Amino acid sequence: KIEKVYTNAVINSSSNYVGGFVGTVFPSPSSAEQIIKNCWFDGTITQTTGERGAVGGFIGGDTGSTDRPNVSFLDCLSTGTVTGTTRVSGFVGWSAYGAARKFENCLMVGTVNGDAKVASFIGEVATSKIPTFTNTNYTTGDVVLTTTRTDIVYDDSIFKTADELKGASVATLFPGSTAWEAVDGGTPVLKGFK
């Protein structure tokens, strides 16, 4: 479990599987569900080469087999910049075996750039463990595909403009959560970090 962590690290890599918190998730099959809760990625990741890509603000990707435990994101915020080759996102680059199982009360307002398979939350899902999105996940982020798009990206968040988020109540956006606070003239942030 990773909880109440903020990072504004600058990461430059020419490898696959690059993440702001974790590069590769490879828990044992007997491990409990992996939880990332109340965490904030505000850094910069630049991946310049790599056939597999897998670049995410939180997790690059996962490896192993389908019997691996799932990873859930609860009350997490991505405001950084993520740039990579393929399978690039503000949260998880590549969910091959369940690295992105559930998203609840998450917000992506950062910038994502890539050549293929680019999204706000998950660059690519290549597993039967299709992620679950509650209706309280939002994105205003800039997602830029630098080449012709020829693939389908899985992303089930709700798009809102920055102005819509600035004017919305955190109680309305994230009902039941006490992790968020409003910012005058800005988008919501997690409490206790800034």
PDB file of C-alpha atoms in Angstrom, residues 15-193:
ATOM      1  CA  SER A  15      13.910   2.132 -20.713  1.00  0.00           C
ATOM      2  CA  ASN A  16      10.471   0.532 -20.706  1.00  0.00           C
ATOM      3  CA  TYR A  17       8.215   0.633 -17.635  1.00  0.00           C
ATOM      4  CA  VAL A  18       8.701   4.106 -16.180  1.00  0.00           C
ATOM      5  CA  GLY A  19       6.480   5.459 -13.408  1.00  0.00           C
ATOM      6  CA  GLY A  20       6.423   8.382 -11.001  1.00  0.00           C
ATOM      7  CA  PHE A  21       5.883   6.012  -8.064  1.00  0.00           C
ATOM      8  CA  VAL A  22       6.522   2.490  -9.385  1.00  0.00           C
ATOM      9  CA  GLY A  23       8.136   1.366 -12.630  1.00  0.00           C
ATOM     10  CA  THR A  24       6.894  -2.231 -12.688  1.00  0.00           C
ATOM     11  CA  VAL A  25       4.317  -3.954 -10.493  1.00  0.00           C
ATOM     12  CA  PHE A  26       5.190  -7.601  -9.929  1.00  0.00           C
ATOM     13  CA  PRO A  27       3.586  -8.772  -6.664  1.00  0.00           C
ATOM     14  CA  SER A  28       3.396 -12.438  -5.750  1.00  0.00           C
ATOM     15  CA  PRO A  29       0.110 -14.225  -6.487  1.00  0.00           C
ATOM     16  CA  SER A  30      -0.576 -14.547  -2.758  1.00  0.00           C
ATOM     17  CA  SER A  31      -0.325 -10.808  -2.117  1.00  0.00           C
ATOM     18  CA  ALA A  32      -3.378  -8.815  -1.111  1.00  0.00           C
ATOM     19  CA  GLU A  33      -4.857  -6.183  -3.378  1.00  0.00           C
ATOM     20  CA  GLN A  34      -2.383  -3.360  -3.937  1.00  0.00           C
ATOM     21  CA  ILE A  35      -3.771   0.083  -3.028  1.00  0.00           C
ATOM     22  CA  ILE A  36      -2.506   3.531  -3.946  1.00  0.00           C
ATOM     23  CA  LYS A  37      -4.455   6.016  -1.851  1.00  0.00           C
ATOM     24  CA  ASN A  38      -4.388   9.768  -1.392  1.00  0.00           C
ATOM     25  CA  CYS A  39      -1.294  10.227  -3.566  1.00  0.00           C
ATOM     26  CA  TRP A  40      -0.278  13.061  -5.885  1.00  0.00           C
ATOM     27  CA  PHE A  41       1.961  12.946  -8.954  1.00  0.00           C
ATOM     28  CA  ASP A  42       3.197  16.439  -9.886  1.00  0.00           C
ATOM     29  CA  GLY A  43       6.474  15.608 -11.585  1.00  0.00           C
ATOM     30  CA  THR A  44       7.852  15.280 -15.100  1.00  0.00           C
ATOM     31  CA  ILE A  45       8.585  11.973 -16.837  1.00  0.00           C
ATOM     32  CA  THR A  46      10.304  11.780 -20.203  1.00  0.00           C
ATOM     33  CA  GLN A  47      10.896   8.409 -21.861  1.00  0.00           C
ATOM     34  CA  THR A  48      12.730   8.684 -25.162  1.00  0.00           C
ATOM     35  CA  THR A  49      12.990   5.112 -26.438  1.00  0.00           C
ATOM     36  CA  GLY A  50      11.520   1.727 -25.636  1.00  0.00           C
ATOM     37  CA  GLU A  51       9.613  -0.766 -27.768  1.00  0.00           C
ATOM     38  CA  ARG A  52       7.105  -1.584 -25.021  1.00  0.00           C
ATOM     39  CA  GLY A  53       6.835   1.928 -23.646  1.00  0.00           C
ATOM     40  CA  ALA A  54       4.629   1.690 -20.536  1.00  0.00           C
ATOM     41  CA  VAL A  55       4.978   5.128 -18.988  1.00  0.00           C
ATOM     42  CA  GLY A  56       2.632   6.423 -16.308  1.00  0.00           C
ATOM     43  CA  GLY A  57       2.471   9.158 -13.719  1.00  0.00           C
ATOM     44  CA  PHE A  58       1.982   6.510 -11.028  1.00  0.00           C
ATOM     45  CA  ILE A  59       2.835   3.095 -12.531  1.00  0.00           C
ATOM     46  CA  GLY A  60       4.683   2.257 -15.734  1.00  0.00           C
ATOM     47  CA  GLY A  61       3.127  -1.169 -16.121  1.00  0.00           C
ATOM     48  CA  ASP A  62       2.879  -4.675 -14.731  1.00  0.00           C
ATOM     49  CA  THR A  63       4.426  -7.992 -15.632  1.00  0.00           C
ATOM     50  CA  GLY A  64       3.791 -11.575 -14.624  1.00  0.00           C
ATOM     51  CA  SER A  65       0.540 -13.479 -15.117  1.00  0.00           C
ATOM     52  CA  THR A  66      -3.201 -13.105 -14.656  1.00  0.00           C
ATOM     53  CA  ASP A  67      -3.099 -14.548 -11.131  1.00  0.00           C
ATOM     54  CA  ARG A  68      -1.417 -11.400  -9.816  1.00  0.00           C
ATOM     55  CA  PRO A  69      -3.423  -9.235  -7.399  1.00  0.00           C
ATOM     56  CA  ASN A  70      -5.066  -6.047  -8.587  1.00  0.00           C
ATOM     57  CA  VAL A  71      -4.042  -2.431  -8.032  1.00  0.00           C
ATOM     58  CA  SER A  72      -6.641   0.155  -7.035  1.00  0.00           C
ATOM     59  CA  PHE A  73      -6.385   3.944  -7.022  1.00  0.00           C
ATOM     60  CA  LEU A  74      -8.374   5.856  -4.404  1.00  0.00           C
ATOM     61  CA  ASP A  75      -8.374   9.666  -4.094  1.00  0.00           C
ATOM     62  CA  CYS A  76      -5.355  10.227  -6.348  1.00  0.00           C
ATOM     63  CA  LEU A  77      -4.308  13.293  -8.327  1.00  0.00           C
ATOM     64  CA  SER A  78      -2.101  13.589 -11.423  1.00  0.00           C
ATOM     65  CA  THR A  79      -0.992  17.110 -12.362  1.00  0.00           C
ATOM     66  CA  GLY A  80       2.402  16.391 -13.898  1.00  0.00           C
ATOM     67  CA  THR A  81       3.692  15.919 -17.430  1.00  0.00           C
ATOM     68  CA  VAL A  82       4.253  12.449 -18.891  1.00  0.00           C
ATOM     69  CA  THR A  83       5.933  11.948 -22.264  1.00  0.00           C
ATOM     70  CA  GLY A  84       6.755   8.590 -23.821  1.00  0.00           C
ATOM     71  CA  THR A  85       6.737   6.403 -26.915  1.00  0.00           C
ATOM     72  CA  THR A  86       3.695   4.160 -26.467  1.00  0.00           C
ATOM     73  CA  ARG A  87       1.291   3.142 -23.670  1.00  0.00           C
ATOM     74  CA  VAL A  88       1.476   6.518 -21.957  1.00  0.00           C
ATOM     75  CA  SER A  89      -0.889   8.023 -19.383  1.00  0.00           C
ATOM     76  CA  GLY A  90      -1.256  10.174 -16.300  1.00  0.00           C
ATOM     77  CA  PHE A  91      -1.771   7.094 -14.109  1.00  0.00           C
ATOM     78  CA  VAL A  92      -0.893   3.664 -15.600  1.00  0.00           C
ATOM     79  CA  GLY A  93       0.948   3.182 -18.873  1.00  0.00           C
ATOM     80  CA  TRP A  94       0.176  -0.483 -19.470  1.00  0.00           C
ATOM     81  CA  SER A  95      -2.193  -2.736 -17.558  1.00  0.00           C
ATOM     82  CA  ALA A  96      -1.292  -6.137 -18.904  1.00  0.00           C
ATOM     83  CA  TYR A  97      -2.253  -8.262 -15.878  1.00  0.00           C
ATOM     84  CA  GLY A  98      -4.436  -6.035 -13.719  1.00  0.00           C
ATOM     85  CA  ALA A  99      -2.213  -3.099 -12.747  1.00  0.00           C
ATOM     86  CA  ALA A 100      -5.251  -0.873 -13.067  1.00  0.00           C
ATOM     87  CA  ARG A 101      -8.224  -2.535 -11.413  1.00  0.00           C
ATOM     88  CA  LYS A 102     -10.253   0.288  -9.957  1.00  0.00           C
ATOM     89  CA  PHE A 103     -10.289   4.072 -10.017  1.00  0.00           C
ATOM     90  CA  GLU A 104     -12.327   5.967  -7.459  1.00  0.00           C
ATOM     91  CA  ASN A 105     -12.288   9.724  -6.794  1.00  0.00           C
ATOM     92  CA  CYS A 106      -9.302  10.382  -9.066  1.00  0.00           C
ATOM     93  CA  LEU A 107      -8.433  13.470 -11.083  1.00  0.00           C
ATOM     94  CA  MET A 108      -6.039  13.946 -14.012  1.00  0.00           C
ATOM     95  CA  VAL A 109      -5.276  17.562 -14.932  1.00  0.00           C
ATOM     96  CA  GLY A 110      -1.743  17.065 -16.209  1.00  0.00           C
ATOM     97  CA  THR A 111      -0.313  16.670 -19.708  1.00  0.00           C
ATOM     98  CA  VAL A 112       0.331  13.393 -21.540  1.00  0.00           C
ATOM     99  CA  ASN A 113       2.279  13.098 -24.816  1.00  0.00           C
ATOM    100  CA  GLY A 114       3.041   9.970 -26.809  1.00  0.00           C
ATOM    101  CA  ASP A 115       3.321   8.338 -30.215  1.00  0.00           C
ATOM    102  CA  ALA A 116       0.618   5.700 -29.651  1.00  0.00           C
ATOM    103  CA  LYS A 117      -1.814   4.416 -27.017  1.00  0.00           C
ATOM    104  CA  VAL A 118      -2.105   7.649 -25.070  1.00  0.00           C
ATOM    105  CA  ALA A 119      -4.776   8.359 -22.440  1.00  0.00           C
ATOM    106  CA  SER A 120      -5.584  10.199 -19.248  1.00  0.00           C
ATOM    107  CA  PHE A 121      -5.765   7.143 -16.989  1.00  0.00           C
ATOM    108  CA  ILE A 122      -4.567   3.991 -18.803  1.00  0.00           C
ATOM    109  CA  GLY A 123      -2.477   3.844 -21.962  1.00  0.00           C
ATOM    110  CA  GLU A 124      -3.459   0.266 -22.776  1.00  0.00           C
ATOM    111  CA  VAL A 125      -5.446  -2.524 -21.167  1.00  0.00           C
ATOM    112  CA  ALA A 126      -4.274  -5.938 -22.352  1.00  0.00           C
ATOM    113  CA  THR A 127      -6.039  -8.187 -19.870  1.00  0.00           C
ATOM    114  CA  SER A 128      -9.400  -9.723 -19.092  1.00  0.00           C
ATOM    115  CA  LYS A 129      -9.333  -7.726 -15.843  1.00  0.00           C
ATOM    116  CA  ILE A 130     -11.134  -4.698 -17.254  1.00  0.00           C
ATOM    117  CA  PRO A 131     -10.748  -1.731 -14.897  1.00  0.00           C
ATOM    118  CA  THR A 132     -13.696  -0.331 -12.975  1.00  0.00           C
ATOM    119  CA  PHE A 133     -14.274   3.413 -12.996  1.00  0.00           C
ATOM    120  CA  THR A 134     -16.717   4.923 -10.539  1.00  0.00           C
ATOM    121  CA  ASN A 135     -18.576   7.992 -11.760  1.00  0.00           C
ATOM    122  CA  THR A 136     -16.250  10.224  -9.726  1.00  0.00           C
ATOM    123  CA  ASN A 137     -13.127  10.239 -11.905  1.00  0.00           C
ATOM    124  CA  TYR A 138     -12.384  13.316 -13.981  1.00  0.00           C
ATOM    125  CA  THR A 139      -9.903  14.617 -16.496  1.00  0.00           C
ATOM    126  CA  THR A 140      -9.215  18.049 -17.921  1.00  0.00           C
ATOM    127  CA  GLY A 141      -5.752  17.077 -19.012  1.00  0.00           C
ATOM    128  CA  ASP A 142      -4.089  17.632 -22.351  1.00  0.00           C
ATOM    129  CA  VAL A 143      -3.649  14.266 -24.053  1.00  0.00           C
ATOM    130  CA  VAL A 144      -1.564  14.616 -27.212  1.00  0.00           C
ATOM    131  CA  LEU A 145      -0.975  11.838 -29.723  1.00  0.00           C
ATOM    132  CA  THR A 146       2.009  12.776 -31.862  1.00  0.00           C
ATOM    133  CA  THR A 147       1.332  10.279 -34.681  1.00  0.00           C
ATOM    134  CA  THR A 148      -1.744   9.007 -36.511  1.00  0.00           C
ATOM    135  CA  ARG A 149      -3.944   7.153 -34.060  1.00  0.00           C
ATOM    136  CA  THR A 150      -4.485   3.548 -35.096  1.00  0.00           C
ATOM    137  CA  ASP A 151      -5.447   1.956 -31.789  1.00  0.00           C
ATOM    138  CA  ILE A 152      -8.178   2.073 -29.186  1.00  0.00           C
ATOM    139  CA  VAL A 153      -7.377   3.537 -25.801  1.00  0.00           C
ATOM    140  CA  TYR A 154      -9.336   2.483 -22.731  1.00  0.00           C
ATOM    141  CA  ASP A 155     -10.333   5.521 -20.687  1.00  0.00           C
ATOM    142  CA  ASP A 156     -13.645   5.795 -18.885  1.00  0.00           C
ATOM    143  CA  SER A 157     -13.233   9.040 -16.971  1.00  0.00           C
ATOM    144  CA  ILE A 158     -15.538  12.041 -17.219  1.00  0.00           C
ATOM    145  CA  PHE A 159     -14.146  14.959 -19.181  1.00  0.00           C
ATOM    146  CA  LYS A 160     -14.671  18.400 -17.673  1.00  0.00           C
ATOM    147  CA  THR A 161     -13.133  21.689 -18.638  1.00  0.00           C
ATOM    148  CA  ALA A 162     -10.856  23.391 -16.148  1.00  0.00           C
ATOM    149  CA  ASP A 163     -13.509  26.079 -15.698  1.00  0.00           C
ATOM    150  CA  GLU A 164     -16.124  23.455 -14.835  1.00  0.00           C
ATOM    151  CA  LEU A 165     -13.869  21.983 -12.160  1.00  0.00           C
ATOM    152  CA  LYS A 166     -12.966  25.389 -10.771  1.00  0.00           C
ATOM    153  CA  GLY A 167     -16.611  26.170 -10.172  1.00  0.00           C
ATOM    154  CA  ALA A 168     -17.665  22.809  -8.794  1.00  0.00           C
ATOM    155  CA  SER A 169     -18.026  21.769  -5.172  1.00  0.00           C
ATOM    156  CA  VAL A 170     -15.641  19.016  -4.056  1.00  0.00           C
ATOM    157  CA  ALA A 171     -18.565  17.456  -2.184  1.00  0.00           C
ATOM    158  CA  THR A 172     -20.380  17.213  -5.515  1.00  0.00           C
ATOM    159  CA  LEU A 173     -17.380  15.965  -7.473  1.00  0.00           C
ATOM    160  CA  PHE A 174     -16.218  13.424  -4.885  1.00  0.00           C
ATOM    161  CA  PRO A 175     -19.230  12.552  -2.679  1.00  0.00           C
ATOM    162  CA  GLY A 176     -18.286  10.851   0.574  1.00  0.00           C
ATOM    163  CA  SER A 177     -14.577  11.642   0.238  1.00  0.00           C
ATOM    164  CA  THR A 178     -12.832  13.943   2.717  1.00  0.00           C
ATOM    165  CA  ALA A 179      -9.490  13.917   0.873  1.00  0.00           C
ATOM    166  CA  TRP A 180     -10.127  16.892  -1.421  1.00  0.00           C
ATOM    167  CA  GLU A 181     -10.263  20.648  -1.033  1.00  0.00           C
ATOM    168  CA  ALA A 182     -11.257  23.477  -3.340  1.00  0.00           C
ATOM    169  CA  VAL A 183      -8.737  26.052  -4.549  1.00  0.00           C
ATOM    170  CA  ASP A 184      -9.746  29.628  -5.351  1.00  0.00           C
ATOM    171  CA  GLY A 185      -9.426  30.022  -9.104  1.00  0.00           C
ATOM    172  CA  GLY A 186      -7.990  26.525  -9.531  1.00  0.00           C
ATOM    173  CA  THR A 187      -8.910  22.871  -9.781  1.00  0.00           C
ATOM    174  CA  PRO A 188      -9.336  20.758  -6.604  1.00  0.00           C
ATOM    175  CA  VAL A 189      -6.269  19.380  -4.823  1.00  0.00           C
ATOM    176  CA  LEU A 190      -5.632  16.777  -2.171  1.00  0.00           C
ATOM    177  CA  LYS A 191      -5.581  18.077   1.395  1.00  0.00           C
ATOM    178  CA  GLY A 192      -2.426  18.252   3.429  1.00  0.00           C
ATOM    179  CA  PHE A 193       0.148  18.530   0.634  1.00  0.00           C
TER     180      PHE A 193
END
